[in-house]
XYZ file of C-alpha atoms in Angstrom:
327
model
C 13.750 -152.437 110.567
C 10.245 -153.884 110.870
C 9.292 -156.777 109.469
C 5.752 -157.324 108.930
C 5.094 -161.054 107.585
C 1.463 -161.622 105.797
C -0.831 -164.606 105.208
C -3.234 -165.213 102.622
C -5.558 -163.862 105.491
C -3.639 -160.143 106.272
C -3.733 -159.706 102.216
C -7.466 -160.387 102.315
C -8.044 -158.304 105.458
C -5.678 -155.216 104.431
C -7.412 -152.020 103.729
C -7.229 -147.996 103.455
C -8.276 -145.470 105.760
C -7.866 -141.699 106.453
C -7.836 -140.417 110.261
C -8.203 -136.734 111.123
C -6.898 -137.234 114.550
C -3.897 -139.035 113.141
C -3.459 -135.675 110.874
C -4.085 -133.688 114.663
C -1.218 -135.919 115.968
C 1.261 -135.893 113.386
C 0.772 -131.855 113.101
C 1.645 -131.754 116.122
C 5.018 -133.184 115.833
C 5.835 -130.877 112.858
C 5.400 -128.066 115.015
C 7.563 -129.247 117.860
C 9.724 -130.123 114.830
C 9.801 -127.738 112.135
C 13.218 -127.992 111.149
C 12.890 -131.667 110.513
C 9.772 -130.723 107.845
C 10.331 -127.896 105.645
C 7.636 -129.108 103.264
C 5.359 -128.111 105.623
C 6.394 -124.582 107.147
C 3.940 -122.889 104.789
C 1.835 -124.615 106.926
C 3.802 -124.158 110.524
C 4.234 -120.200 109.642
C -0.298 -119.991 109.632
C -0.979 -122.681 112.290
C 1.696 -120.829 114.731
C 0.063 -117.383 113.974
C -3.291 -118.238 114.305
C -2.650 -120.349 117.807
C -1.346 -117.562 119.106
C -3.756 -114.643 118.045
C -6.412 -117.306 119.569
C -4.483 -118.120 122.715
C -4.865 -121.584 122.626
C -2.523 -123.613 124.893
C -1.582 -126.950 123.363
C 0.969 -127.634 126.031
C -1.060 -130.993 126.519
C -0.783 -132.369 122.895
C 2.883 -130.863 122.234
C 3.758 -133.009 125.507
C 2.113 -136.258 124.435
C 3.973 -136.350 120.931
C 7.484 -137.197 121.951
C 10.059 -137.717 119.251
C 9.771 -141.017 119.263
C 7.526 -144.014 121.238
C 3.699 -141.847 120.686
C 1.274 -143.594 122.997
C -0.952 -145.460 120.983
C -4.757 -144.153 122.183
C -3.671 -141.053 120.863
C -5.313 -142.665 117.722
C -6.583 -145.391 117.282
C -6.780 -147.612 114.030
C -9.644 -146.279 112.235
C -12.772 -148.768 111.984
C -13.946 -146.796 108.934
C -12.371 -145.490 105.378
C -13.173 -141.844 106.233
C -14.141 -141.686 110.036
C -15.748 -138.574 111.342
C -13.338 -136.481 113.936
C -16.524 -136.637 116.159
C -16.642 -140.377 116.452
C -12.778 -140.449 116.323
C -12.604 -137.906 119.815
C -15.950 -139.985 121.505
C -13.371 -143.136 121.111
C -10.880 -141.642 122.721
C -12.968 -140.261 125.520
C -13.896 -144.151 126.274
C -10.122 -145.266 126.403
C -9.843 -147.154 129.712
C -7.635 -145.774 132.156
C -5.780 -148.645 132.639
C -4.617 -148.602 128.955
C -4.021 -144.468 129.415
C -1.482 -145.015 131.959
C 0.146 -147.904 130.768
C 0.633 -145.656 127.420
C 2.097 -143.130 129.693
C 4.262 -144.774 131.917
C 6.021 -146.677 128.449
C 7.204 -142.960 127.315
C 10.266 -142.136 127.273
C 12.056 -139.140 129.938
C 10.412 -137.470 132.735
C 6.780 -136.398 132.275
C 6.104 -133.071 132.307
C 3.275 -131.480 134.715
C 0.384 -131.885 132.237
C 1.243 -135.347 131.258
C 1.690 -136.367 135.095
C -1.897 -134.366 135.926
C -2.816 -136.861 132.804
C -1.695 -139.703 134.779
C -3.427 -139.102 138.186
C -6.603 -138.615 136.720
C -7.346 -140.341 132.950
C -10.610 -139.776 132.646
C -10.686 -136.515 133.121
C -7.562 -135.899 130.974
C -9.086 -137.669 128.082
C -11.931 -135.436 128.434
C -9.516 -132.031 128.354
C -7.719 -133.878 125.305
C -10.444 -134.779 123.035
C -11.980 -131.079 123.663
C -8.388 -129.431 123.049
C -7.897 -131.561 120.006
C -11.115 -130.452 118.438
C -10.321 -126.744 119.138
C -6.851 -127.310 117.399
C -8.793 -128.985 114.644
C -11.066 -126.082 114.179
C -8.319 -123.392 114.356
C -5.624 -125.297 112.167
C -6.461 -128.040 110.409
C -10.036 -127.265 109.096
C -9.595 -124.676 107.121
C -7.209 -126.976 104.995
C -8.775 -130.013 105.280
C -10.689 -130.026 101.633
C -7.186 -129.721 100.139
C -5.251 -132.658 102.244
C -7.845 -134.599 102.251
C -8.169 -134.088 98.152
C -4.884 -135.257 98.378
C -5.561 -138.718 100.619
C -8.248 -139.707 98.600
C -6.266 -139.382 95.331
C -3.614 -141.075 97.162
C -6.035 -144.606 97.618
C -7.421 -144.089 94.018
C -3.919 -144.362 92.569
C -2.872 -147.014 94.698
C -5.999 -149.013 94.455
C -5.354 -149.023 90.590
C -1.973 -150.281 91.523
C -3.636 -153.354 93.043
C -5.449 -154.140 90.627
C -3.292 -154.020 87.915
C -0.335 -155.879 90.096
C -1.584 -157.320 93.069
C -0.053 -156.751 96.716
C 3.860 -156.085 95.390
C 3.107 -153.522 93.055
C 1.151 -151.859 95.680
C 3.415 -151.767 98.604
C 6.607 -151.743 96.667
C 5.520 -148.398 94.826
C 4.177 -146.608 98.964
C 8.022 -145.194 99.425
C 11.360 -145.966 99.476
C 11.038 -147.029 103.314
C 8.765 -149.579 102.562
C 9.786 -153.046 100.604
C 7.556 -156.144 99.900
C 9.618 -159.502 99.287
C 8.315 -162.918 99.614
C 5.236 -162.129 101.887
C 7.578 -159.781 103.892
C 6.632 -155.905 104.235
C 9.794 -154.423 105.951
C 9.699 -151.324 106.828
C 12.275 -149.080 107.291
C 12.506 -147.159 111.232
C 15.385 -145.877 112.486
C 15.161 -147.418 116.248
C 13.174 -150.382 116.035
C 13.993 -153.946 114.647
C 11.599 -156.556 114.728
C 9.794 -158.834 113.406
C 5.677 -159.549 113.851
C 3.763 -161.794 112.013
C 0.219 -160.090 111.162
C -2.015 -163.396 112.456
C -4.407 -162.604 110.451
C -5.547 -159.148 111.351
C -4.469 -157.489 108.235
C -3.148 -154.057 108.049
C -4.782 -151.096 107.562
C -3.117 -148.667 105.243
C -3.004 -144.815 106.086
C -2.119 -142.183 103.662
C -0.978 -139.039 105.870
C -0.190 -135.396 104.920
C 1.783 -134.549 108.211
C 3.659 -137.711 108.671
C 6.218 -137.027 105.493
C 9.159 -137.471 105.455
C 8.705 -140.602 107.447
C 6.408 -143.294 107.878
C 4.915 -144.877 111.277
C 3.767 -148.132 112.343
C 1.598 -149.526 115.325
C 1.890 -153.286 115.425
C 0.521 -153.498 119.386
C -2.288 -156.362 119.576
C -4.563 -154.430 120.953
C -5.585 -152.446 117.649
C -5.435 -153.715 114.126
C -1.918 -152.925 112.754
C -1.391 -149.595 110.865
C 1.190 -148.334 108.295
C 1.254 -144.501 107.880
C 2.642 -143.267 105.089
C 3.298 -139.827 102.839
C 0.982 -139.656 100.076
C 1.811 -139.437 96.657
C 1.870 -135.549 95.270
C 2.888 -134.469 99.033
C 5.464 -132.177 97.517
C 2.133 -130.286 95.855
C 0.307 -129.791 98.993
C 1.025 -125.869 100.163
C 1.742 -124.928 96.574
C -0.414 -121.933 94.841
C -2.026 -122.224 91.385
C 1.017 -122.246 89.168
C -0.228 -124.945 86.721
C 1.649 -124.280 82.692
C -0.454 -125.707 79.778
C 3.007 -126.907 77.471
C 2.640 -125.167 73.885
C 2.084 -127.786 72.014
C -0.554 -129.732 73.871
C -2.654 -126.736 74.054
C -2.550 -126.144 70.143
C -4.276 -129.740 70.112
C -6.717 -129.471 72.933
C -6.826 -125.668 74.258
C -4.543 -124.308 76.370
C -7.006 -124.378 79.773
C -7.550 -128.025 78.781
C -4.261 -129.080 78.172
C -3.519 -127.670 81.769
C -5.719 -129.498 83.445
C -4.795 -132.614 81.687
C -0.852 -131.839 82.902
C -2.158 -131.577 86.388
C -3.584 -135.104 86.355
C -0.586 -136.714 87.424
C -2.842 -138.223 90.159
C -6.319 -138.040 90.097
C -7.813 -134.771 91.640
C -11.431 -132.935 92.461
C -12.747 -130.156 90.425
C -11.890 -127.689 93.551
C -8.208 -128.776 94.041
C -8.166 -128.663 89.901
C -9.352 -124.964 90.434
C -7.014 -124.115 92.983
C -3.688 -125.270 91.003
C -5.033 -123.833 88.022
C -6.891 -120.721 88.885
C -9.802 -121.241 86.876
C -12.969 -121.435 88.194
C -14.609 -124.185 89.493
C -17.424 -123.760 86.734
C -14.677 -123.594 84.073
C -13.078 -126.781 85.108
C -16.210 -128.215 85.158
C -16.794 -127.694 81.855
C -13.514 -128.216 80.522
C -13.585 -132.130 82.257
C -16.861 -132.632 81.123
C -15.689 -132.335 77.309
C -12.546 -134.014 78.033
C -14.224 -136.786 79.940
C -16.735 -136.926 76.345
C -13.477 -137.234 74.593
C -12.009 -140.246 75.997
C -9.422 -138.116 77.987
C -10.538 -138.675 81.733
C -12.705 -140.653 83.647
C -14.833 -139.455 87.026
C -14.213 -141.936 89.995
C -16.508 -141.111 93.244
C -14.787 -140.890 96.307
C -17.036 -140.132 99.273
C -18.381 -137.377 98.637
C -16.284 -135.877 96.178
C -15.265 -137.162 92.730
C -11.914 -137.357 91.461
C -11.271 -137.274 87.906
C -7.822 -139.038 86.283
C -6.393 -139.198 83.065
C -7.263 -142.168 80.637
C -4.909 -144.184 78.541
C -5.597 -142.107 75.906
C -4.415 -139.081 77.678
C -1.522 -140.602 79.232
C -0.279 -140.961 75.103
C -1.008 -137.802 74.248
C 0.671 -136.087 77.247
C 4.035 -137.833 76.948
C 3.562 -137.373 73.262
C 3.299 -134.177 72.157
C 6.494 -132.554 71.764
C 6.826 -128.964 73.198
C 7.538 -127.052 70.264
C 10.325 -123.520 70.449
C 8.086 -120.500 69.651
């Protein structure tokens, strides 16, 4: 167990981010680990096949994500909500080599050749690694990016709400079941580490992560801001095809292409991921949210770039309301 214990001053300072080379990292160690994350071997089954038709060797990164201690410059806490993998790969080109091999020499086992050419020479091995990690990015991770990252920024909107509506213990007692909040206390649930570090006033910075389910990971050394990593909400969704149902009833009050978008509003979601579960178009669910959204039904939340549309009061009545009906 971890336990993290907060001040007025970590509340205050606590914050959400995404990371794409957190998401490099972490899909990493589902492909060394497949078995351990069969949510994810849709994924594992393209990422495999198109590493190998490319020929990409990734001995480097598999080596660097043991099962257990990762060294921390792999990523660093991000200094921005939604950091750029460019400015996130220059960081970790400037890592000192000093902090490199003290990284190194606190994993666990025998290194293997790459990790001990690593060693000898940092700079130059951060160089190799922050080219190799945007190749893997490119190959991988890019083409799916719109949808996890769809899925993140739902994720904060959600939990955001949470805040507001019930301050810090509504928020971190509704992340997972590995996470509890008690008397200023976030303990977190690890399977090999127990301690206990008090924030001192550098707040946490909260990191919603496709890759890292079914777990969660921490970083608590003092020489980054503290992170929690954590599965996002709707993970179970994330590799599914369009297979949205509008129920019966709901669709003989609203239409059935509008009463299936409303049922896929769990969380909030973009027009695009909207499209994908239901296999309308993009234009059609366009349309369809901007009557519902007229109606009272949902309401349009920008998120970066994108917006995210969620269900209203209103919605959420008529949803658990409307009885399906036997045809």
């Amino acid at each position: 167990m971890l336990d993290l214990a907060f001040s007025a001053e970590d509340l205050a300072h606590t914050r959400f981010a995404f990371s794409p080379a957190w998401e490099i990292v972490a899909s990493v160690r589902v492909l060394n680990q497949p078995g351990e994350h069969a949510l994810h071997l849709p994924w594992v089954k393209r990422a495999t096949a198109a590493l190998e038709a490319a020929g990409l060797d990734i001995e480097l990164l598999r080596d660097l994500v043991p099962l257990r201690h990762l060294p921390g410059f792999l990523a660093g806490t991000p200094s921005t909500p939604l950091p750029d993998l460019a400015d996130e790969l220059a960081d970790l080109r400037d890592v000192p080599a000093r902090l490199v091999r003290r990284e190194l020499d606190a994993m666990a086992g025998p290194h293997t050749p790459a990790v001990n050419r690593f060693h000898r020479d940092p700079e130059a091995g951060l160089d190799r690694l922050a080219t190799l990690m945007g190749k893997y990015w490119d190959l991988v991770l890019a083409p799916d990016w719109p949808r996890i990252r769809a899925l993140l920024e739902a994720d904060v909107l959600y939990r955001s709400r949470l805040l507001a509506q019930g301050g810090a213990a509504e928020l971190f007692n509704d992340l997972t079941p590995l996470v509890r909040w008690e008397g200023g206390t976030l303990t977190v649930a690890h399977r090999h580490l127990h301690a206990a570090v008090p924030l001192d006033g550098r707040g946490l910075v909260l990191v919603p992560s496709a890759f890292v389910w079914p777990r969660v990971f921490s970083k608590t050394d003092p020489r980054w801001q503290p992170v929690l990593r954590y599965p996002p909400r709707g993970i179970a969704t994330l590799w599914e095809a369009g297979t949205a149902v509008a129920p019966g009833a709901l669709a003989a009050v609203v239409g059935r292409s509008r009463a299936m978008l409303l049922t896929e509003l769990t969380a909030p979601a973009s027009t695009a991921e909207l499209a994908r579960r239901t296999r309308l178009s993009a234009g059609a669910v366009s349309q369809h949210l901007g009557v519902l959204k007229a109606a009272g039904l949902v309401s349009g939340h920008r998120a970066g770039r994108h917006v995210l549309y969620a269900r209203t009061r209103a919605a959420e009545v008529l949803v658990a309301g409307v009885p399906e009906v036997d045809s």
